[in-house]
């Protein structure tokens, strides 16, 4: 495909895609454009349709409605092998009787890539995934994390322009997950490949993706940059899903000047402690959670959920005592009765 035609249209387009099984909903009204060389995260709680969307893109499921276009080609009913993509799944799907090295280069061998090139690509992939020295082991002789890295290495060497990943780090421990996360991101940039990455972990999505697609109940809730999702959530679901802690929601009737049936969103970093009697709310301290560089202080107040105060460093306030807080109108997110964002 010429550079010109690539510039004309997004690398991947899903248009009004729907998938159902005997009437049971998988996903619906999925419309999404993916730019070439970008990192897109499909994010949402378990069962929201992330894997289904990815499998539709991969050609492992065929949609009941809609169109899928990859690199300008309508692949809606094409076989997976016809879509020029590689995949990494939650389950590693390695060949048990093949060694690490053989598993990694399997696809290259099938495609008759010369031996020297295979070796070079394999070594780079094993280096990136921290698997040098494990070449001759069989999958059964590896930990879960190592097996997942073999699957990653295999996708890397495939050299396809589009790589689909479904929760590839979920079997790794926290520390390794962090470092492999950075590796994947760097690799994606260096190789210039387009990655569609499924995760239920908002930290993972927010830290890796150029564009996050947040889903719920088989539908897209918001498509945007991590900044968009965090600072301009489209609805109360997004507000409550993105961020740690998520945005607090206050009933409109608790605040002067807002419609009683609206919901008002407020982030922990915009809440401050003020002297007793001078705050907008007097709250009860319900819990303190020390996170190292900061402490999250959970607050209880009628007509609010998730109200949290963020204090730098160690700040263990006494539980069940009262505290006055303030916040400014400019930091408030306003949602209407239907939970949709009202402010720009
Ligand atoms: P996620 O990956 O976000 O956890 P999935 O895409 O796996 O969610 O599932 C979305 C919905 O589709 C769920 O309700 C799930 O039960 C349903 N689903 C997925 N695959 C099948 C299938 N093969 N048959 C029937 N229902 C399915
Ligand atoms: Mg899934």
Short mmCIF file of C-alpha atoms and ligand atoms in Angstrom, two decimals:
data_model
loop_
_atom_site.label_atom_id
_atom_site.label_comp_id
_atom_site.label_asym_id
_atom_site.label_seq_id
_atom_site.Cartn_x
_atom_site.Cartn_y
_atom_site.Cartn_z
CA UNK A 1 0.00 0.00 0.00
CA UNK A 2 1.37 3.43 -0.89
CA UNK A 3 2.05 6.11 1.67
CA UNK A 4 -0.51 8.30 -0.06
CA UNK A 5 -3.44 5.99 0.36
CA UNK A 6 -2.46 5.35 3.97
CA UNK A 7 -2.71 9.04 4.64
CA UNK A 8 -6.18 9.15 3.17
CA UNK A 9 -7.79 7.02 5.81
CA UNK A 10 -7.20 5.60 9.25
CA UNK A 11 -5.19 2.39 9.46
CA UNK A 12 -8.11 0.50 10.97
CA UNK A 13 -11.80 1.35 10.86
CA UNK A 14 -14.63 -0.39 12.67
CA UNK A 15 -18.02 0.90 11.58
CA UNK A 16 -21.18 0.06 13.56
CA UNK A 17 -19.92 -3.40 14.40
CA UNK A 18 -22.17 -5.72 16.40
CA UNK A 19 -21.79 -9.31 17.58
CA UNK A 20 -24.41 -11.46 19.29
CA UNK A 21 -24.64 -15.14 20.15
CA UNK A 22 -28.23 -16.46 20.05
CA UNK A 23 -29.47 -13.03 20.97
CA UNK A 24 -26.92 -12.67 23.80
CA UNK A 25 -25.04 -9.40 23.36
CA UNK A 26 -21.31 -9.37 22.80
CA UNK A 27 -20.82 -5.84 21.49
CA UNK A 28 -22.87 -3.32 19.51
CA UNK A 29 -22.50 0.03 17.79
CA UNK A 30 -18.73 -0.25 17.84
CA UNK A 31 -17.35 2.54 15.65
CA UNK A 32 -13.68 3.28 15.97
CA UNK A 33 -10.82 4.68 13.92
CA UNK A 34 -7.22 3.73 14.62
CA UNK A 35 -4.32 5.77 13.25
CA UNK A 36 -1.28 4.03 11.85
CA UNK A 37 1.52 3.68 14.41
CA UNK A 38 -0.72 4.45 17.36
CA UNK A 39 -1.29 2.57 20.59
CA UNK A 40 -4.97 2.07 21.32
CA UNK A 41 -6.21 0.54 24.57
CA UNK A 42 -9.60 -1.15 24.87
CA UNK A 43 -10.45 -0.64 28.53
CA UNK A 44 -13.38 -1.63 30.71
CA UNK A 45 -14.62 -4.03 33.39
CA UNK A 46 -14.77 -7.77 32.85
CA UNK A 47 -17.46 -8.79 30.36
CA UNK A 48 -17.78 -5.38 28.70
CA UNK A 49 -16.78 -6.69 25.26
CA UNK A 50 -13.06 -5.91 24.98
CA UNK A 51 -11.99 -9.38 23.88
CA UNK A 52 -14.95 -9.68 21.55
CA UNK A 53 -13.95 -6.42 19.86
CA UNK A 54 -10.37 -7.62 19.53
CA UNK A 55 -11.43 -11.02 18.22
CA UNK A 56 -13.66 -9.35 15.63
CA UNK A 57 -10.70 -7.25 14.55
CA UNK A 58 -8.54 -10.37 14.40
CA UNK A 59 -11.06 -12.32 12.35
CA UNK A 60 -11.56 -14.95 15.08
CA UNK A 61 -15.21 -13.89 15.24
CA UNK A 62 -17.32 -12.54 12.39
CA UNK A 63 -19.63 -9.59 13.07
CA UNK A 64 -23.42 -9.76 12.66
CA UNK A 65 -23.46 -6.12 11.62
CA UNK A 66 -21.02 -3.50 10.47
CA UNK A 67 -17.74 -3.29 8.62
CA UNK A 68 -14.09 -3.72 9.45
CA UNK A 69 -11.45 -2.11 7.24
CA UNK A 70 -7.72 -2.65 7.74
CA UNK A 71 -5.23 -0.70 5.63
CA UNK A 72 -7.97 0.35 3.28
CA UNK A 73 -9.14 -3.20 2.68
CA UNK A 74 -12.57 -4.43 3.75
CA UNK A 75 -11.76 -7.50 5.84
CA UNK A 76 -15.19 -7.87 7.46
CA UNK A 77 -15.46 -11.48 6.37
CA UNK A 78 -11.78 -12.28 5.74
CA UNK A 79 -9.96 -15.07 7.54
CA UNK A 80 -7.62 -14.17 10.40
CA UNK A 81 -4.63 -15.31 8.35
CA UNK A 82 -5.57 -12.78 5.70
CA UNK A 83 -5.41 -9.69 7.90
CA UNK A 84 -1.64 -9.10 8.32
CA UNK A 85 -1.67 -9.02 12.08
CA UNK A 86 -0.10 -10.74 15.04
CA UNK A 87 -1.74 -11.55 18.35
CA UNK A 88 -0.81 -12.02 21.97
CA UNK A 89 -3.40 -13.53 24.28
CA UNK A 90 -4.05 -14.02 27.96
CA UNK A 91 -3.45 -17.71 27.41
CA UNK A 92 -0.09 -18.07 25.77
CA UNK A 93 -0.97 -20.64 23.13
CA UNK A 94 2.59 -21.93 22.84
CA UNK A 95 3.48 -25.25 21.22
CA UNK A 96 4.36 -27.44 24.22
CA UNK A 97 6.73 -29.71 22.30
CA UNK A 98 8.75 -26.83 20.83
CA UNK A 99 11.53 -24.92 22.59
CA UNK A 100 11.35 -21.20 23.34
CA UNK A 101 13.45 -20.46 20.26
CA UNK A 102 11.31 -22.67 18.03
CA UNK A 103 8.10 -21.18 19.37
CA UNK A 104 9.33 -17.65 18.75
CA UNK A 105 10.40 -18.21 15.14
CA UNK A 106 7.62 -20.63 14.23
CA UNK A 107 5.73 -18.10 12.11
CA UNK A 108 8.89 -16.92 10.37
CA UNK A 109 9.75 -20.49 9.46
CA UNK A 110 6.28 -21.02 8.01
CA UNK A 111 6.82 -17.89 5.94
CA UNK A 112 10.25 -19.21 4.80
CA UNK A 113 12.24 -16.32 6.26
CA UNK A 114 15.98 -17.13 5.80
CA UNK A 115 17.72 -18.72 8.78
CA UNK A 116 20.17 -15.86 9.49
CA UNK A 117 17.37 -13.31 9.54
CA UNK A 118 15.29 -15.59 11.78
CA UNK A 119 18.16 -15.86 14.23
CA UNK A 120 18.74 -12.11 14.29
CA UNK A 121 15.08 -11.29 14.84
CA UNK A 122 14.73 -13.97 17.47
CA UNK A 123 17.72 -12.69 19.44
CA UNK A 124 16.44 -9.16 19.43
CA UNK A 125 12.99 -10.32 20.55
CA UNK A 126 14.43 -12.51 23.31
CA UNK A 127 16.64 -9.66 24.47
CA UNK A 128 13.70 -7.26 24.59
CA UNK A 129 11.58 -9.70 26.54
CA UNK A 130 14.41 -10.72 28.88
CA UNK A 131 14.50 -14.30 27.67
CA UNK A 132 18.09 -14.66 26.46
CA UNK A 133 19.46 -17.90 27.87
CA UNK A 134 16.07 -19.61 27.79
CA UNK A 135 16.22 -20.56 24.10
CA UNK A 136 16.19 -24.32 24.55
CA UNK A 137 13.65 -24.59 27.36
CA UNK A 138 10.21 -26.04 26.74
CA UNK A 139 7.12 -24.06 27.83
CA UNK A 140 6.52 -26.52 30.69
CA UNK A 141 9.91 -25.50 32.11
CA UNK A 142 8.96 -21.83 32.31
CA UNK A 143 6.96 -19.74 34.78
CA UNK A 144 3.69 -18.17 33.66
CA UNK A 145 5.39 -14.83 33.24
CA UNK A 146 8.14 -16.32 31.11
CA UNK A 147 5.62 -18.09 28.90
CA UNK A 148 3.79 -14.82 28.40
CA UNK A 149 7.05 -13.20 27.38
CA UNK A 150 7.65 -15.97 24.84
CA UNK A 151 4.24 -15.14 23.37
CA UNK A 152 5.26 -11.48 23.24
CA UNK A 153 8.57 -12.32 21.60
CA UNK A 154 6.72 -14.39 19.01
CA UNK A 155 4.45 -11.46 18.18
CA UNK A 156 7.43 -9.12 17.96
CA UNK A 157 9.33 -11.25 15.45
CA UNK A 158 6.26 -11.67 13.28
CA UNK A 159 6.92 -8.12 12.09
CA UNK A 160 3.28 -7.46 11.21
CA UNK A 161 2.17 -3.83 11.07
CA UNK A 162 -0.77 -4.49 13.42
CA UNK A 163 -0.44 -6.29 16.73
CA UNK A 164 -3.44 -7.21 18.87
CA UNK A 165 -2.87 -7.94 22.54
CA UNK A 166 -5.43 -9.27 25.01
CA UNK A 167 -4.39 -8.67 28.62
CA UNK A 168 -0.85 -9.88 27.86
CA UNK A 169 0.55 -8.86 31.25
CA UNK A 170 -2.17 -10.28 33.50
CA UNK A 171 -0.08 -13.29 34.51
CA UNK A 172 3.01 -11.29 35.46
CA UNK A 173 3.78 -10.03 38.95
CA UNK A 174 3.41 -6.30 39.57
CA UNK A 175 7.05 -5.38 39.18
CA UNK A 176 7.55 -7.31 35.98
CA UNK A 177 4.26 -5.98 34.65
CA UNK A 178 5.58 -2.47 35.08
CA UNK A 179 8.81 -3.10 33.26
CA UNK A 180 7.30 -5.18 30.43
CA UNK A 181 4.68 -2.43 30.04
CA UNK A 182 7.45 0.05 29.30
CA UNK A 183 9.17 -2.44 27.00
CA UNK A 184 6.02 -2.97 24.97
CA UNK A 185 5.46 0.76 24.67
CA UNK A 186 9.04 1.42 23.61
CA UNK A 187 8.96 -1.43 21.17
CA UNK A 188 5.74 -0.20 19.63
CA UNK A 189 7.31 3.24 19.12
CA UNK A 190 10.62 1.88 17.81
CA UNK A 191 9.02 -0.52 15.36
CA UNK A 192 6.30 1.95 14.41
CA UNK A 193 3.66 -0.75 14.67
CA UNK A 194 0.01 -0.19 15.50
CA UNK A 195 -1.07 -1.88 18.72
CA UNK A 196 -4.58 -2.56 19.96
CA UNK A 197 -4.28 -3.55 23.57
CA UNK A 198 -7.03 -4.98 25.77
CA UNK A 199 -6.88 -4.40 29.50
CA UNK A 200 -9.22 -4.02 32.47
CA UNK A 201 -6.50 -2.08 34.29
CA UNK A 202 -6.99 1.64 33.86
CA UNK A 203 -3.44 2.44 34.99
CA UNK A 204 -2.10 0.22 32.23
CA UNK A 205 -4.36 1.81 29.61
CA UNK A 206 -3.71 5.37 30.76
CA UNK A 207 0.07 4.94 30.89
CA UNK A 208 0.49 3.12 27.57
CA UNK A 209 -2.13 4.33 25.16
CA UNK A 210 -2.33 7.29 22.79
CA UNK A 211 -6.04 6.64 22.64
CA UNK A 212 -8.23 4.85 25.14
CA UNK A 213 -11.55 3.25 24.23
CA UNK A 214 -13.56 2.78 27.40
CA UNK A 215 -16.34 0.19 27.15
CA UNK A 216 -19.26 -0.94 29.28
CA UNK A 217 -21.98 -3.53 28.58
CA UNK A 218 -20.82 -4.09 24.99
CA UNK A 219 -20.80 -0.42 24.06
CA UNK A 220 -18.21 2.31 23.81
CA UNK A 221 -18.55 4.95 26.51
CA UNK A 222 -15.77 7.28 25.45
CA UNK A 223 -12.89 7.42 22.98
CA UNK A 224 -10.13 9.85 23.85
CA UNK A 225 -6.61 10.51 25.02
CA UNK A 226 -5.76 9.58 28.61
CA UNK A 227 -6.01 13.34 29.34
CA UNK A 228 -9.54 13.44 27.87
CA UNK A 229 -10.73 10.51 29.94
CA UNK A 230 -9.21 11.80 33.14
CA UNK A 231 -10.00 15.50 32.78
CA UNK A 232 -13.10 15.43 30.59
CA UNK A 233 -14.98 12.20 31.32
CA UNK A 234 -17.98 11.92 28.99
CA UNK A 235 -20.28 10.44 31.62
CA UNK A 236 -20.46 9.30 35.24
CA UNK A 237 -19.35 5.78 34.31
CA UNK A 238 -16.08 7.08 32.85
CA UNK A 239 -15.67 9.43 35.83
CA UNK A 240 -16.03 6.49 38.19
CA UNK A 241 -13.79 4.13 36.23
CA UNK A 242 -10.79 6.25 35.36
CA UNK A 243 -8.33 7.46 37.96
CA UNK A 244 -7.12 6.04 41.25
CA UNK A 245 -9.02 7.04 43.25
CA UNK A 246 -11.91 7.54 40.82
CA UNK A 247 -13.78 10.82 40.76
CA UNK A 248 -16.14 11.44 43.67
CA UNK A 249 -19.77 12.09 42.74
CA UNK A 250 -21.89 14.58 44.63
CA UNK A 251 -25.69 14.89 44.29
CA UNK A 252 -26.53 18.23 42.73
CA UNK A 253 -28.92 19.05 45.57
CA UNK A 254 -25.98 19.15 48.00
CA UNK A 255 -24.48 22.18 46.25
CA UNK A 256 -25.97 25.59 45.69
CA UNK A 257 -26.44 26.66 42.09
CA UNK A 258 -26.69 23.16 40.59
CA UNK A 259 -29.76 21.26 39.42
CA UNK A 260 -30.91 18.89 42.20
CA UNK A 261 -30.90 15.81 39.95
CA UNK A 262 -27.51 16.46 38.41
CA UNK A 263 -24.30 14.75 39.55
CA UNK A 264 -21.20 16.73 40.31
CA UNK A 265 -17.77 15.13 39.89
CA UNK A 266 -14.78 16.10 42.01
CA UNK A 267 -11.23 14.72 41.98
CA UNK A 268 -9.27 14.08 45.18
CA UNK A 269 -6.50 16.50 44.18
CA UNK A 270 -9.01 19.36 44.10
CA UNK A 271 -10.19 18.87 47.66
CA UNK A 272 -8.46 20.84 50.41
CA UNK A 273 -8.71 20.89 54.21
CA UNK A 274 -9.89 24.15 55.73
CA UNK A 275 -10.43 25.29 59.34
CA UNK A 276 -13.59 24.02 61.03
CA UNK A 277 -16.64 26.06 60.10
CA UNK A 278 -15.18 27.52 56.90
CA UNK A 279 -15.63 24.58 54.49
CA UNK A 280 -18.35 23.74 52.00
CA UNK A 281 -18.73 20.31 53.62
CA UNK A 282 -18.05 18.96 57.09
CA UNK A 283 -17.09 15.31 56.56
CA UNK A 284 -16.30 12.29 58.64
CA UNK A 285 -12.93 10.63 58.02
CA UNK A 286 -13.65 6.98 57.19
CA UNK A 287 -10.21 5.64 56.28
CA UNK A 288 -6.64 6.62 55.51
CA UNK A 289 -4.58 4.82 52.91
CA UNK A 290 -0.86 5.55 52.86
CA UNK A 291 0.61 5.04 49.37
CA UNK A 292 4.16 6.24 49.97
CA UNK A 293 4.34 9.59 48.22
CA UNK A 294 0.81 10.46 49.30
CA UNK A 295 -2.04 9.47 51.56
CA UNK A 296 -5.63 9.01 50.39
CA UNK A 297 -8.17 10.00 52.99
CA UNK A 298 -11.68 8.65 52.50
CA UNK A 299 -14.45 11.04 53.54
CA UNK A 300 -18.11 10.45 54.32
CA UNK A 301 -20.75 13.09 53.67
CA UNK A 302 -24.47 12.67 52.87
CA UNK A 303 -25.23 12.86 49.15
CA UNK A 304 -21.70 11.94 48.09
CA UNK A 305 -19.92 8.79 46.97
CA UNK A 306 -16.18 8.26 46.81
CA UNK A 307 -15.26 11.60 48.34
CA UNK A 308 -11.49 11.49 48.88
CA UNK A 309 -8.83 13.91 49.99
CA UNK A 310 -5.26 13.56 48.81
CA UNK A 311 -2.47 14.67 51.13
CA UNK A 312 1.25 14.57 50.30
CA UNK A 313 3.44 12.07 52.15
CA UNK A 314 2.32 10.33 55.31
CA UNK A 315 -0.80 11.96 56.67
CA UNK A 316 -2.75 9.59 58.87
CA UNK A 317 -5.68 11.60 60.19
CA UNK A 318 -7.74 10.09 62.95
CA UNK A 319 -10.65 8.01 61.68
CA UNK A 320 -14.19 8.98 62.65
CA UNK A 321 -13.22 12.56 63.38
CA UNK A 322 -14.68 15.54 61.52
CA UNK A 323 -12.93 17.62 58.96
CA UNK A 324 -13.96 20.63 56.87
CA UNK A 325 -13.18 20.61 53.17
CA UNK A 326 -13.35 23.07 50.33
CA UNK A 327 -13.21 22.88 46.53
CA UNK A 328 -13.60 25.37 43.73
CA UNK A 329 -16.38 25.46 41.16
CA UNK A 330 -13.82 25.58 38.33
CA UNK A 331 -12.75 22.02 39.23
CA UNK A 332 -16.25 20.55 39.21
CA UNK A 333 -17.47 18.17 36.50
CA UNK A 334 -21.19 18.47 35.85
CA UNK A 335 -23.31 15.54 34.66
CA UNK A 336 -27.03 15.68 33.82
CA UNK A 337 -29.80 13.31 34.99
CA UNK A 338 -28.68 10.78 32.38
CA UNK A 339 -25.13 10.95 33.67
CA UNK A 340 -23.85 12.75 30.55
CA UNK A 341 -21.22 15.46 30.82
CA UNK A 342 -22.60 19.00 30.64
CA UNK A 343 -19.52 21.22 30.91
CA UNK A 344 -17.08 21.54 28.00
P1 LIG B 1 -14.20 -8.80 28.17
O1 LIG B 1 -13.09 -9.25 27.32
O2 LIG B 1 -14.39 -7.31 28.17
O3 LIG B 1 -14.12 -9.31 29.58
P2 LIG B 1 -15.84 -10.38 26.38
O4 LIG B 1 -15.65 -9.66 25.10
O5 LIG B 1 -15.08 -11.62 26.58
O6 LIG B 1 -15.59 -9.36 27.58
O7 LIG B 1 -17.38 -10.70 26.55
C1 LIG B 1 -18.42 -9.76 26.27
C2 LIG B 1 -19.77 -10.43 26.43
O8 LIG B 1 -19.96 -11.37 25.41
C3 LIG B 1 -19.92 -11.18 27.74
O9 LIG B 1 -21.22 -10.99 28.19
C4 LIG B 1 -19.67 -12.62 27.35
O10 LIG B 1 -20.34 -13.48 28.19
C5 LIG B 1 -20.22 -12.66 25.94
N1 LIG B 1 -19.52 -13.66 25.13
C6 LIG B 1 -18.22 -13.63 24.75
N2 LIG B 1 -17.91 -14.69 23.98
C7 LIG B 1 -19.04 -15.43 23.88
C8 LIG B 1 -19.38 -16.64 23.20
N3 LIG B 1 -18.50 -17.32 22.48
N4 LIG B 1 -20.66 -17.08 23.31
C9 LIG B 1 -21.58 -16.38 24.02
N5 LIG B 1 -21.33 -15.23 24.67
C10 LIG B 1 -20.09 -14.76 24.61
MG1 LIG B 2 -11.40 -10.46 27.84
#
